[in-house]
mmCIF file of C-alpha atoms in Angstrom:
data_model
loop_
_atom_site.group_PDB
_atom_site.id
_atom_site.type_symbol
_atom_site.label_atom_id
_atom_site.label_comp_id
_atom_site.label_asym_id
_atom_site.label_seq_id
_atom_site.Cartn_x
_atom_site.Cartn_y
_atom_site.Cartn_z
ATOM 1 C CA MET A 1 59.600 8.395 5.724
ATOM 2 C CA ALA A 2 60.518 6.849 2.415
ATOM 3 C CA SER A 3 59.253 7.982 -0.985
ATOM 4 C CA ILE A 4 58.545 5.988 -4.123
ATOM 5 C CA THR A 5 57.809 6.951 -7.700
ATOM 6 C CA ILE A 6 55.509 4.893 -9.874
ATOM 7 C CA ARG A 7 56.222 5.162 -13.575
ATOM 8 C CA ASN A 8 54.115 4.021 -16.537
ATOM 9 C CA LEU A 9 50.852 4.009 -14.608
ATOM 10 C CA ASP A 10 47.925 3.461 -16.971
ATOM 11 C CA ASP A 11 45.669 6.477 -17.421
ATOM 12 C CA ASP A 12 42.654 4.335 -16.511
ATOM 13 C CA VAL A 13 44.281 3.252 -13.241
ATOM 14 C CA ARG A 14 45.140 6.859 -12.397
ATOM 15 C CA THR A 15 41.586 7.968 -13.147
ATOM 16 C CA ARG A 16 40.095 5.217 -11.007
ATOM 17 C CA LEU A 17 42.497 6.053 -8.204
ATOM 18 C CA ARG A 18 41.528 9.725 -8.398
ATOM 19 C CA VAL A 19 37.813 8.834 -8.258
ATOM 20 C CA ARG A 20 38.372 6.422 -5.359
ATOM 21 C CA ALA A 21 40.356 9.024 -3.432
ATOM 22 C CA ALA A 22 37.658 11.646 -4.000
ATOM 23 C CA ALA A 23 34.965 9.214 -2.817
ATOM 24 C CA HIS A 24 36.913 8.753 0.439
ATOM 25 C CA HIS A 25 37.616 12.513 0.740
ATOM 26 C CA ARG A 26 41.369 11.935 0.525
ATOM 27 C CA SER A 27 44.197 12.979 -1.739
ATOM 28 C CA MET A 28 45.453 10.464 -4.297
ATOM 29 C CA GLU A 29 48.708 10.225 -2.367
ATOM 30 C CA GLU A 30 46.905 9.379 0.890
ATOM 31 C CA GLU A 31 44.692 6.869 -0.926
ATOM 32 C CA VAL A 32 47.752 5.092 -2.339
ATOM 33 C CA ARG A 33 49.363 4.996 1.125
ATOM 34 C CA ILE A 34 46.243 3.387 2.586
ATOM 35 C CA ILE A 35 45.933 0.888 -0.277
ATOM 36 C CA LEU A 36 49.584 -0.140 0.073
ATOM 37 C CA ARG A 37 49.440 -0.339 3.880
ATOM 38 C CA ASP A 38 46.303 -2.498 3.773
ATOM 39 C CA ALA A 39 47.783 -4.713 1.052
ATOM 40 C CA VAL A 40 50.948 -5.529 2.972
ATOM 41 C CA THR A 41 49.347 -5.834 6.420
ATOM 42 C CA GLY A 42 46.335 -7.839 5.263
ATOM 43 C CA ARG A 43 43.860 -5.345 6.716
ATOM 44 C CA ARG A 44 40.668 -4.500 4.915
ATOM 45 C CA THR A 45 38.989 -1.111 5.152
ATOM 46 C CA GLY A 46 35.844 -2.146 3.303
ATOM 47 C CA PRO A 47 32.840 -4.103 4.502
ATOM 48 C CA ARG A 48 33.280 -7.767 5.418
ATOM 49 C CA ASN A 49 29.910 -8.976 4.159
ATOM 50 C CA LEU A 50 27.059 -8.071 1.830
ATOM 51 C CA ALA A 51 24.731 -6.813 4.568
ATOM 52 C CA THR A 52 27.329 -4.347 5.841
ATOM 53 C CA PHE A 53 28.095 -3.231 2.295
ATOM 54 C CA ALA A 54 24.391 -2.658 1.502
ATOM 55 C CA ARG A 55 23.894 -0.776 4.784
ATOM 56 C CA GLN A 56 26.809 1.523 3.977
ATOM 57 C CA CYS A 57 25.647 2.117 0.411
ATOM 58 C CA PHE A 58 22.066 2.989 1.311
ATOM 59 C CA ALA A 59 22.512 4.626 4.734
ATOM 60 C CA SER A 60 22.190 8.116 3.273
ATOM 61 C CA LEU A 61 18.720 7.272 1.928
ATOM 62 C CA GLY A 62 17.326 6.542 5.388
ATOM 63 C CA GLY A 63 15.538 3.499 6.718
ATOM 64 C CA VAL A 64 12.429 1.837 5.410
ATOM 65 C CA GLU A 65 9.631 0.458 7.536
ATOM 66 C CA LEU A 66 7.892 -2.443 5.836
ATOM 67 C CA GLU A 67 4.469 -3.661 6.872
ATOM 68 C CA ILE A 68 4.541 -7.350 7.704
ATOM 69 C CA PRO A 69 1.457 -9.016 6.194
ATOM 70 C CA PRO A 70 -0.633 -11.355 8.341
ATOM 71 C CA ARG A 71 0.272 -15.018 8.107
ATOM 72 C CA GLY A 72 -2.021 -17.167 6.034
ATOM 73 C CA PRO A 73 -2.615 -20.900 6.023
ATOM 74 C CA SER A 74 0.247 -23.226 5.227
ATOM 75 C CA LEU A 75 0.184 -24.865 1.828
ATOM 76 C CA ARG A 76 1.511 -28.084 3.380
ATOM 77 C CA GLY A 77 -1.599 -28.708 5.470
ATOM 78 C CA ASP A 78 0.326 -29.623 8.621
ATOM 79 C CA ARG A 79 -0.721 -28.837 12.172
ATOM 80 C CA CYS A 80 -0.747 -25.253 13.359
ATOM 81 C CA ARG A 81 1.978 -24.667 15.949
ATOM 82 C CA ALA A 82 0.533 -21.439 17.338
ATOM 83 C CA PRO A 83 -0.116 -21.566 21.127
ATOM 84 C CA SER A 84 -3.752 -20.507 20.588
ATOM 85 C CA CYS A 85 -4.489 -23.546 18.390
ATOM 86 C CA GLY A 86 -6.011 -26.704 19.819
ATOM 87 C CA PRO A 87 -4.644 -30.228 19.213
ATOM 88 C CA THR A 88 -7.033 -30.856 16.289
ATOM 89 C CA HIS A 89 -6.685 -27.477 14.570
ATOM 90 C CA ARG A 90 -5.425 -27.787 10.994
ATOM 91 C CA ARG A 91 -4.075 -25.037 8.795
ATOM 92 C CA LEU A 92 -6.087 -26.033 5.746
ATOM 93 C CA LYS A 93 -9.644 -27.212 5.485
ATOM 94 C CA GLY A 94 -9.950 -30.816 4.415
ATOM 95 C CA SER A 95 -6.585 -31.950 5.796
ATOM 96 C CA VAL A 96 -6.357 -35.626 6.534
ATOM 97 C CA PRO A 97 -5.928 -36.392 10.275
ATOM 98 C CA ASP A 98 -2.737 -38.148 11.440
#
């Protein structure tokens, strides 16, 4: 395996690299190897979309069950499409028939 030395690395870059490596439970050297490998092969180790990213960020907090409120009348006043509604049922009182 080849070795490289990186000179004149900014202190801020080194600090961020150290923090990133610690967050991934890796050494700085291993983190740099992974970053370089992914950069030259085009692979990504992070999430591909916002939903996956959010799921990963908040997974340790557990899930949340939200109560879905009952549906109310439509503000448009159009016909109700529920199977239990008859052909003349309207969502809002006073709607004008078709």
